[in-house]
Amino acid sequence: MTNVNKNPHEALFNPLSLGPLTLPNRVVMAPLTRARASQPGDVPNAMNATYYAQRASTGLIISEATQVTPEGKGYAFTPGIHSQEQIAGWREVTDAVHAAGGRIQLQLWHVGRISHPDLQPGNVLPVAPSAIKPEGSKVFVSAESGMVDIPEPRALKAEEIPGIVEQFRQGAENAKAAGFDGVQIHAANGYLIDQFQKSGSNHRTDEYGGSVENRLRFTRMIIEAVKQVWPADQISIRISPTGSFNSIHDEDPIETFSALARIVEEAGLGYLEVVEDSFQGNHENGRPEAVIDAIRAAYTGIYMGNGNYTAEEAAQRIAAGRCDLVSFGRPIIANPDLVERFQRNAPLNEWDQSTFYGGAEEGYTGYPTLAESQ
Ligand code: PHB
């Protein structure tokens, strides 16, 4: 007999141990660019602290992508973690989240070629593994200029690469000073690390290009560097094996990303987050199950799925052992109390795409909870 009182999303509410943390549920706030840092200086502020604290009932919050260096910036108004002011701003955020009972990791980001001289110190060209222009991609440079085309980047010299690895290490150290519970390495969505990983954007002929091992060398170096600062189980990594956002492509995602999964397994990281298709979901053909299978064959740790999940699908896939955690993007933007709504099987607020990037409280801290809408 079926139990009529059973919550249809029950599998979402089993706690999970993650290193020193106990996540009270499996509903994770995905990393989300909102472009609302204070200027000048790309500094997190009190409004950002309110926004994150409103979402503290999620099992875990992953911060918006945060540049580890001024050269790693690709959009106006995104926050950094390379100045004392930014560390102090993030400290306000982590304090607010912890006071509200939550847990938060910082996402470490370098955009590589997804930038523009107008956003770069000295107005120089953005850097990338190879001088290949991301055809058709645009970035937001300023309120005046809006979205602009991306130029062909400058290929990094091999001797410059350890310096960028060091910027990730320093970012990880700064995240610790800012009171985070851990860090996530952003290796997804066509940004610098992904540009190295994927064959379409990496045509290097040195030890950072060519074979899968060489294309993953930069990722491996960053994992090792961040492990100098954080215990492995407080580090995670986000990948998007089949994503094409930011004009990215890999000729053999199964081979490339099962090799990456083995690196993550050996490194003992806390969890692996997989964007199971394109940025903002593109599921006409379903999830890339063969790639997921290959990753899960190589990696036995905590697996976080991402991409256009509903509560139903998340609960089903967790119950089936297909993933352990699910991160939600657009639903958590519009529903600060997403966990309670899933628990009560209550309707969700709809998101307003026009307020995703930039602006103030509207479409940010202003979405009502269930209690507020009654
Ligand atoms: C964006 O700002 O559009 C953005 C940032 C990071 C991502 C994806 C999209 O991973």
GROMACS .gro file of C-alpha atoms and ligand atoms in nm:
model
  384
    1MET     CA    1   0.000   0.000   0.000
    2THR     CA    2   0.131   0.347  -0.075
    3ASN     CA    3   0.174   0.585   0.212
    4VAL     CA    4  -0.028   0.895   0.127
    5ASN     CA    5   0.160   1.105   0.380
    6LYS     CA    6   0.499   1.035   0.227
    7ASN     CA    7   0.672   1.339   0.083
    8PRO     CA    8   0.717   1.277  -0.290
    9HIS     CA    9   1.060   1.437  -0.270
   10GLU     CA   10   1.175   1.248   0.038
   11ALA     CA   11   1.517   1.157  -0.103
   12LEU     CA   12   1.606   1.528  -0.104
   13PHE     CA   13   1.586   1.549   0.273
   14ASN     CA   14   1.836   1.291   0.388
   15PRO     CA   15   2.139   1.461   0.544
   16LEU     CA   16   2.482   1.404   0.391
   17SER     CA   17   2.829   1.433   0.545
   18LEU     CA   18   3.073   1.640   0.345
   19GLY     CA   19   3.409   1.656   0.523
   20PRO     CA   20   3.353   1.849   0.845
   21LEU     CA   21   3.005   1.961   0.734
   22THR     CA   22   2.669   1.793   0.768
   23LEU     CA   23   2.444   1.903   0.485
   24PRO     CA   24   2.087   1.890   0.618
   25ASN     CA   25   1.944   1.819   0.271
   26ARG     CA   26   2.050   1.749  -0.088
   27VAL     CA   27   1.928   2.079  -0.238
   28VAL     CA   28   2.231   2.292  -0.327
   29MET     CA   29   2.238   2.653  -0.441
   30ALA     CA   30   2.428   2.647  -0.771
   31PRO     CA   31   2.694   2.912  -0.847
   32LEU     CA   32   2.511   3.202  -1.014
   33THR     CA   33   2.654   3.519  -1.165
   34ARG     CA   34   2.436   3.810  -1.046
   35ALA     CA   35   2.673   4.101  -1.121
   36ARG     CA   36   2.588   4.311  -0.817
   37ALA     CA   37   2.926   4.375  -0.650
   38SER     CA   38   3.000   4.728  -0.527
   39GLN     CA   39   3.210   4.963  -0.740
   40PRO     CA   40   3.486   5.051  -0.765
   41GLY     CA   41   3.673   4.733  -0.676
   42ASP     CA   42   3.417   4.452  -0.739
   43VAL     CA   43   3.350   4.425  -0.364
   44PRO     CA   44   3.074   4.208  -0.209
   45ASN     CA   45   2.831   4.412  -0.003
   46ALA     CA   46   2.550   4.399   0.255
   47MET     CA   47   2.285   4.338  -0.013
   48ASN     CA   48   2.483   4.035  -0.135
   49ALA     CA   49   2.501   3.910   0.227
   50THR     CA   50   2.122   3.938   0.262
   51TYR     CA   51   2.067   3.749  -0.065
   52TYR     CA   52   2.289   3.457   0.035
   53ALA     CA   53   2.157   3.445   0.394
   54GLN     CA   54   1.800   3.425   0.257
   55ARG     CA   55   1.906   3.097   0.091
   56ALA     CA   56   2.080   2.944   0.396
   57SER     CA   57   1.830   2.657   0.432
   58THR     CA   58   1.983   2.488   0.126
   59GLY     CA   59   2.216   2.199   0.205
   60LEU     CA   60   2.505   2.402   0.070
   61ILE     CA   61   2.553   2.736  -0.105
   62ILE     CA   62   2.813   2.767  -0.382
   63SER     CA   63   2.894   3.133  -0.435
   64GLU     CA   64   2.873   3.305  -0.770
   65ALA     CA   65   3.187   3.274  -0.984
   66THR     CA   66   3.452   3.501  -0.830
   67GLN     CA   67   3.765   3.615  -1.011
   68VAL     CA   68   4.096   3.524  -0.848
   69THR     CA   69   4.276   3.807  -1.027
   70PRO     CA   70   4.177   4.125  -1.216
   71GLU     CA   71   4.279   3.951  -1.542
   72GLY     CA   72   4.029   3.676  -1.463
   73LYS     CA   73   3.731   3.910  -1.495
   74GLY     CA   74   3.493   3.876  -1.789
   75TYR     CA   75   3.184   4.075  -1.700
   76ALA     CA   76   3.124   4.409  -1.531
   77PHE     CA   77   3.014   4.398  -1.165
   78THR     CA   78   3.126   4.041  -1.084
   79PRO     CA   79   3.305   4.007  -0.747
   80GLY     CA   80   3.669   3.922  -0.686
   81ILE     CA   81   3.869   3.751  -0.411
   82HIS     CA   82   4.205   3.918  -0.469
   83SER     CA   83   4.188   4.239  -0.258
   84GLN     CA   84   4.156   4.307   0.115
   85GLU     CA   85   3.829   4.495   0.054
   86GLN     CA   86   3.685   4.193  -0.126
   87ILE     CA   87   3.792   3.958   0.156
   88ALA     CA   88   3.622   4.189   0.406
   89GLY     CA   89   3.308   4.206   0.188
   90TRP     CA   90   3.294   3.828   0.158
   91ARG     CA   91   3.341   3.801   0.538
   92GLU     CA   92   3.011   3.989   0.576
   93VAL     CA   93   2.851   3.734   0.344
   94THR     CA   94   2.987   3.425   0.520
   95ASP     CA   95   2.900   3.568   0.863
   96ALA     CA   96   2.541   3.632   0.749
   97VAL     CA   97   2.506   3.282   0.601
   98HIS     CA   98   2.651   3.117   0.913
   99ALA     CA   99   2.429   3.327   1.143
  100ALA     CA  100   2.131   3.202   0.939
  101GLY     CA  101   2.247   2.840   0.990
  102GLY     CA  102   2.392   2.785   0.641
  103ARG     CA  103   2.712   2.660   0.476
  104ILE     CA  104   2.889   2.831   0.185
  105GLN     CA  105   3.179   2.757  -0.050
  106LEU     CA  106   3.349   3.015  -0.273
  107GLN     CA  107   3.378   2.945  -0.645
  108LEU     CA  108   3.726   3.032  -0.778
  109TRP     CA  109   3.713   3.170  -1.134
  110HIS     CA  110   3.931   3.287  -1.419
  111VAL     CA  111   3.747   3.361  -1.743
  112GLY     CA  112   4.048   3.333  -1.977
  113ARG     CA  113   3.941   3.440  -2.327
  114ILE     CA  114   3.581   3.522  -2.225
  115SER     CA  115   3.669   3.885  -2.160
  116HIS     CA  116   3.753   4.209  -2.337
  117PRO     CA  117   4.037   4.467  -2.321
  118ASP     CA  118   3.788   4.713  -2.165
  119LEU     CA  119   3.773   4.481  -1.861
  120GLN     CA  120   4.146   4.411  -1.843
  121PRO     CA  121   4.411   4.602  -1.643
  122GLY     CA  122   4.606   4.807  -1.899
  123ASN     CA  123   4.340   4.730  -2.163
  124VAL     CA  124   4.542   4.437  -2.294
  125LEU     CA  125   4.401   4.130  -2.470
  126PRO     CA  126   4.255   3.855  -2.250
  127VAL     CA  127   4.461   3.536  -2.222
  128ALA     CA  128   4.382   3.178  -2.326
  129PRO     CA  129   4.562   2.849  -2.395
  130SER     CA  130   4.556   2.930  -2.768
  131ALA     CA  131   4.483   3.240  -2.978
  132ILE     CA  132   4.138   3.117  -3.084
  133LYS     CA  133   3.847   3.358  -3.086
  134PRO     CA  134   3.525   3.226  -2.929
  135GLU     CA  135   3.308   3.282  -3.235
  136GLY     CA  136   2.974   3.439  -3.160
  137SER     CA  137   3.033   3.487  -2.785
  138LYS     CA  138   2.982   3.823  -2.618
  139VAL     CA  139   3.061   3.975  -2.279
  140PHE     CA  140   2.902   4.258  -2.081
  141VAL     CA  141   3.165   4.533  -2.044
  142SER     CA  142   2.973   4.828  -1.897
  143ALA     CA  143   2.629   4.979  -1.859
  144GLU     CA  144   2.714   5.217  -2.148
  145SER     CA  145   2.851   4.962  -2.397
  146GLY     CA  146   2.644   4.658  -2.295
  147MET     CA  147   2.726   4.324  -2.463
  148VAL     CA  148   3.022   4.333  -2.702
  149ASP     CA  149   3.206   4.085  -2.925
  150ILE     CA  150   3.508   3.908  -2.783
  151PRO     CA  151   3.841   3.958  -2.967
  152GLU     CA  152   4.096   3.688  -3.042
  153PRO     CA  153   4.285   3.628  -2.714
  154ARG     CA  154   4.659   3.615  -2.654
  155ALA     CA  155   4.800   3.264  -2.607
  156LEU     CA  156   4.970   3.220  -2.270
  157LYS     CA  157   5.340   3.141  -2.267
  158ALA     CA  158   5.418   2.819  -2.080
  159GLU     CA  159   5.623   3.013  -1.825
  160GLU     CA  160   5.319   3.229  -1.736
  161ILE     CA  161   5.103   2.932  -1.638
  162PRO     CA  162   5.245   2.862  -1.288
  163GLY     CA  163   5.167   3.226  -1.203
  164ILE     CA  164   4.799   3.170  -1.279
  165VAL     CA  165   4.799   2.851  -1.073
  166GLU     CA  166   4.940   3.060  -0.788
  167GLN     CA  167   4.650   3.307  -0.829
  168PHE     CA  168   4.408   3.019  -0.768
  169ARG     CA  169   4.609   2.915  -0.459
  170GLN     CA  170   4.602   3.271  -0.329
  171GLY     CA  171   4.228   3.295  -0.400
  172ALA     CA  172   4.178   2.976  -0.197
  173GLU     CA  173   4.376   3.127   0.088
  174ASN     CA  174   4.176   3.449   0.070
  175ALA     CA  175   3.854   3.246   0.078
  176LYS     CA  176   3.973   3.093   0.404
  177ALA     CA  177   4.042   3.439   0.547
  178ALA     CA  178   3.690   3.540   0.440
  179GLY     CA  179   3.533   3.259   0.646
  180PHE     CA  180   3.414   3.021   0.373
  181ASP     CA  181   3.350   2.650   0.442
  182GLY     CA  182   3.549   2.549   0.136
  183VAL     CA  183   3.613   2.635  -0.227
  184GLN     CA  184   3.498   2.517  -0.566
  185ILE     CA  185   3.730   2.521  -0.866
  186HIS     CA  186   3.536   2.648  -1.169
  187ALA     CA  187   3.645   2.415  -1.449
  188ALA     CA  188   3.321   2.444  -1.649
  189ASN     CA  189   3.131   2.651  -1.902
  190GLY     CA  190   3.411   2.753  -2.136
  191TYR     CA  191   3.618   2.960  -1.892
  192LEU     CA  192   3.999   2.936  -1.859
  193ILE     CA  193   4.031   2.589  -1.707
  194ASP     CA  194   3.775   2.446  -1.950
  195GLN     CA  195   3.957   2.620  -2.238
  196PHE     CA  196   4.264   2.413  -2.147
  197GLN     CA  197   4.065   2.092  -2.100
  198LYS     CA  198   3.874   2.090  -2.427
  199SER     CA  199   4.032   2.016  -2.763
  200GLY     CA  200   3.845   2.289  -2.955
  201SER     CA  201   4.006   2.574  -2.760
  202ASN     CA  202   4.344   2.417  -2.680
  203HIS     CA  203   4.574   2.373  -2.980
  204ARG     CA  204   4.896   2.394  -2.779
  205THR     CA  205   5.190   2.178  -2.877
  206ASP     CA  206   5.372   2.198  -2.541
  207GLU     CA  207   5.309   2.004  -2.219
  208TYR     CA  208   4.973   2.184  -2.172
  209GLY     CA  209   4.816   2.069  -2.500
  210GLY     CA  210   4.763   1.774  -2.730
  211SER     CA  211   4.704   1.458  -2.523
  212VAL     CA  212   4.428   1.439  -2.265
  213GLU     CA  213   4.693   1.421  -1.995
  214ASN     CA  214   4.848   1.744  -2.122
  215ARG     CA  215   4.515   1.926  -2.157
  216LEU     CA  216   4.430   1.832  -1.797
  217ARG     CA  217   4.771   1.936  -1.661
  218PHE     CA  218   4.654   2.291  -1.574
  219THR     CA  219   4.351   2.154  -1.386
  220ARG     CA  220   4.571   1.908  -1.199
  221MET     CA  221   4.816   2.183  -1.101
  222ILE     CA  222   4.532   2.399  -0.969
  223ILE     CA  223   4.389   2.112  -0.763
  224GLU     CA  224   4.734   2.049  -0.614
  225ALA     CA  225   4.781   2.420  -0.537
  226VAL     CA  226   4.441   2.456  -0.370
  227LYS     CA  227   4.514   2.142  -0.164
  228GLN     CA  228   4.807   2.329  -0.010
  229VAL     CA  229   4.547   2.557   0.151
  230TRP     CA  230   4.236   2.344   0.214
  231PRO     CA  231   4.180   1.981   0.318
  232ALA     CA  232   4.079   1.787   0.006
  233ASP     CA  233   3.725   1.725   0.132
  234GLN     CA  234   3.661   2.100   0.150
  235ILE     CA  235   3.751   2.145  -0.217
  236SER     CA  236   3.517   2.068  -0.504
  237ILE     CA  237   3.529   2.110  -0.879
  238ARG     CA  238   3.262   2.193  -1.137
  239ILE     CA  239   3.281   2.058  -1.492
  240SER     CA  240   3.056   2.069  -1.801
  241PRO     CA  241   3.174   1.784  -2.026
  242THR     CA  242   2.918   1.833  -2.304
  243GLY     CA  243   2.843   2.204  -2.260
  244SER     CA  244   2.890   2.432  -2.559
  245PHE     CA  245   2.827   2.765  -2.382
  246ASN     CA  246   3.106   3.016  -2.461
  247SER     CA  247   3.186   2.847  -2.795
  248ILE     CA  248   3.352   2.549  -2.633
  249HIS     CA  249   3.382   2.197  -2.771
  250ASP     CA  250   3.563   1.875  -2.694
  251GLU     CA  251   3.606   1.604  -2.953
  252ASP     CA  252   3.578   1.318  -2.699
  253PRO     CA  253   3.405   1.420  -2.373
  254ILE     CA  254   3.398   1.060  -2.249
  255GLU     CA  255   3.772   1.019  -2.275
  256THR     CA  256   3.856   1.369  -2.148
  257PHE     CA  257   3.618   1.375  -1.855
  258SER     CA  258   3.663   1.020  -1.735
  259ALA     CA  259   4.034   1.108  -1.715
  260LEU     CA  260   3.942   1.418  -1.517
  261ALA     CA  261   3.715   1.210  -1.292
  262ARG     CA  262   4.013   0.984  -1.215
  263ILE     CA  263   4.219   1.289  -1.117
  264VAL     CA  264   3.939   1.406  -0.885
  265GLU     CA  265   3.911   1.054  -0.739
  266GLU     CA  266   4.284   1.038  -0.668
  267ALA     CA  267   4.285   1.389  -0.522
  268GLY     CA  268   4.005   1.291  -0.282
  269LEU     CA  269   3.803   1.607  -0.338
  270GLY     CA  270   3.480   1.658  -0.142
  271TYR     CA  271   3.249   1.633  -0.441
  272LEU     CA  272   3.236   1.660  -0.817
  273GLU     CA  273   2.967   1.884  -0.969
  274VAL     CA  274   2.868   1.804  -1.325
  275VAL     CA  275   2.670   2.040  -1.546
  276GLU     CA  276   2.485   1.761  -1.722
  277ASP     CA  277   2.441   1.953  -2.042
  278SER     CA  278   2.469   2.316  -2.141
  279PHE     CA  279   2.467   2.622  -1.919
  280GLN     CA  280   2.100   2.705  -1.839
  281GLY     CA  281   1.992   2.359  -1.952
  282ASN     CA  282   1.942   2.229  -2.300
  283HIS     CA  283   1.776   1.896  -2.258
  284GLU     CA  284   1.609   1.821  -2.588
  285ASN     CA  285   1.817   1.505  -2.599
  286GLY     CA  286   1.804   1.427  -2.226
  287ARG     CA  287   2.107   1.416  -1.999
  288PRO     CA  288   2.436   1.286  -2.145
  289GLU     CA  289   2.399   0.949  -1.972
  290ALA     CA  290   2.698   0.783  -2.143
  291VAL     CA  291   2.929   1.061  -2.021
  292ILE     CA  292   2.776   1.043  -1.673
  293ASP     CA  293   2.830   0.665  -1.673
  294ALA     CA  294   3.195   0.706  -1.768
  295ILE     CA  295   3.250   0.966  -1.496
  296ARG     CA  296   3.080   0.753  -1.235
  297ALA     CA  297   3.284   0.450  -1.334
  298ALA     CA  298   3.603   0.648  -1.266
  299TYR     CA  299   3.488   0.842  -0.961
  300THR     CA  300   3.333   0.694  -0.646
  301GLY     CA  301   3.294   1.010  -0.435
  302ILE     CA  302   3.001   1.247  -0.388
  303TYR     CA  303   2.842   1.338  -0.722
  304MET     CA  304   2.639   1.657  -0.766
  305GLY     CA  305   2.415   1.683  -1.072
  306ASN     CA  306   2.318   2.017  -1.222
  307GLY     CA  307   2.106   2.144  -1.508
  308ASN     CA  308   1.735   2.214  -1.530
  309TYR     CA  309   1.636   1.970  -1.255
  310THR     CA  310   1.290   1.966  -1.102
  311ALA     CA  311   1.238   1.842  -0.746
  312GLU     CA  312   1.082   1.526  -0.892
  313GLU     CA  313   1.375   1.443  -1.115
  314ALA     CA  314   1.628   1.527  -0.845
  315ALA     CA  315   1.455   1.303  -0.590
  316GLN     CA  316   1.422   1.021  -0.842
  317ARG     CA  317   1.784   1.031  -0.949
  318ILE     CA  318   1.909   1.054  -0.589
  319ALA     CA  319   1.685   0.762  -0.487
  320ALA     CA  320   1.817   0.565  -0.787
  321GLY     CA  321   2.178   0.633  -0.684
  322ARG     CA  322   2.241   0.837  -0.999
  323CYS     CA  323   2.359   1.136  -0.794
  324ASP     CA  324   2.401   1.236  -0.430
  325LEU     CA  325   2.330   1.609  -0.448
  326VAL     CA  326   2.158   1.836  -0.701
  327SER     CA  327   2.233   2.203  -0.749
  328PHE     CA  328   1.954   2.436  -0.856
  329GLY     CA  329   2.009   2.767  -1.035
  330ARG     CA  330   1.710   2.957  -1.166
  331PRO     CA  331   1.461   2.809  -0.912
  332ILE     CA  332   1.676   2.924  -0.618
  333ILE     CA  333   1.702   3.274  -0.767
  334ALA     CA  334   1.323   3.305  -0.752
  335ASN     CA  335   1.261   3.101  -0.434
  336PRO     CA  336   1.477   3.182  -0.133
  337ASP     CA  337   1.284   2.911   0.056
  338LEU     CA  338   1.319   2.649  -0.219
  339VAL     CA  339   1.387   2.373   0.035
  340GLU     CA  340   1.068   2.444   0.232
  341ARG     CA  341   0.867   2.463  -0.090
  342PHE     CA  342   1.003   2.125  -0.200
  343GLN     CA  343   0.927   1.986   0.146
  344ARG     CA  344   0.568   2.106   0.130
  345ASN     CA  345   0.529   2.033  -0.241
  346ALA     CA  346   0.429   2.399  -0.274
  347PRO     CA  347   0.421   2.601  -0.597
  348LEU     CA  348   0.732   2.796  -0.698
  349ASN     CA  349   0.775   3.163  -0.783
  350GLU     CA  350   0.876   3.214  -1.147
  351TRP     CA  351   1.209   3.374  -1.224
  352ASP     CA  352   1.249   3.701  -1.410
  353GLN     CA  353   1.536   3.666  -1.656
  354SER     CA  354   1.560   4.044  -1.706
  355THR     CA  355   1.691   4.088  -1.349
  356PHE     CA  356   1.944   3.802  -1.348
  357TYR     CA  357   2.248   4.023  -1.414
  358GLY     CA  358   2.309   4.361  -1.252
  359GLY     CA  359   2.073   4.600  -1.077
  360ALA     CA  360   1.972   4.610  -0.713
  361GLU     CA  361   1.719   4.439  -0.483
  362GLU     CA  362   1.453   4.379  -0.748
  363GLY     CA  363   1.480   4.023  -0.874
  364TYR     CA  364   1.753   3.961  -0.615
  365THR     CA  365   1.659   3.993  -0.249
  366GLY     CA  366   1.297   4.076  -0.333
  367TYR     CA  367   1.146   3.734  -0.413
  368PRO     CA  368   0.891   3.638  -0.145
  369THR     CA  369   0.895   3.326   0.070
  370LEU     CA  370   0.578   3.118   0.099
  371ALA     CA  371   0.494   3.290   0.428
  372GLU     CA  372   0.541   3.631   0.271
  373SER     CA  373   0.318   3.553  -0.027
  374GLN     CA  374   0.027   3.436   0.189
  375PHB     C1  375   2.781   3.422  -1.674
  375PHB     O1  376   2.818   3.521  -1.610
  375PHB     O2  377   2.706   3.429  -1.770
  375PHB     C2  378   2.831   3.291  -1.631
  375PHB     C3  379   2.930   3.283  -1.535
  375PHB     C4  380   2.977   3.160  -1.496
  375PHB     C5  381   2.924   3.047  -1.553
  375PHB     C6  382   2.827   3.055  -1.649
  375PHB     C7  383   2.779   3.178  -1.687
  375PHB     O3  384   2.970   2.929  -1.519
   0.00000   0.00000   0.00000
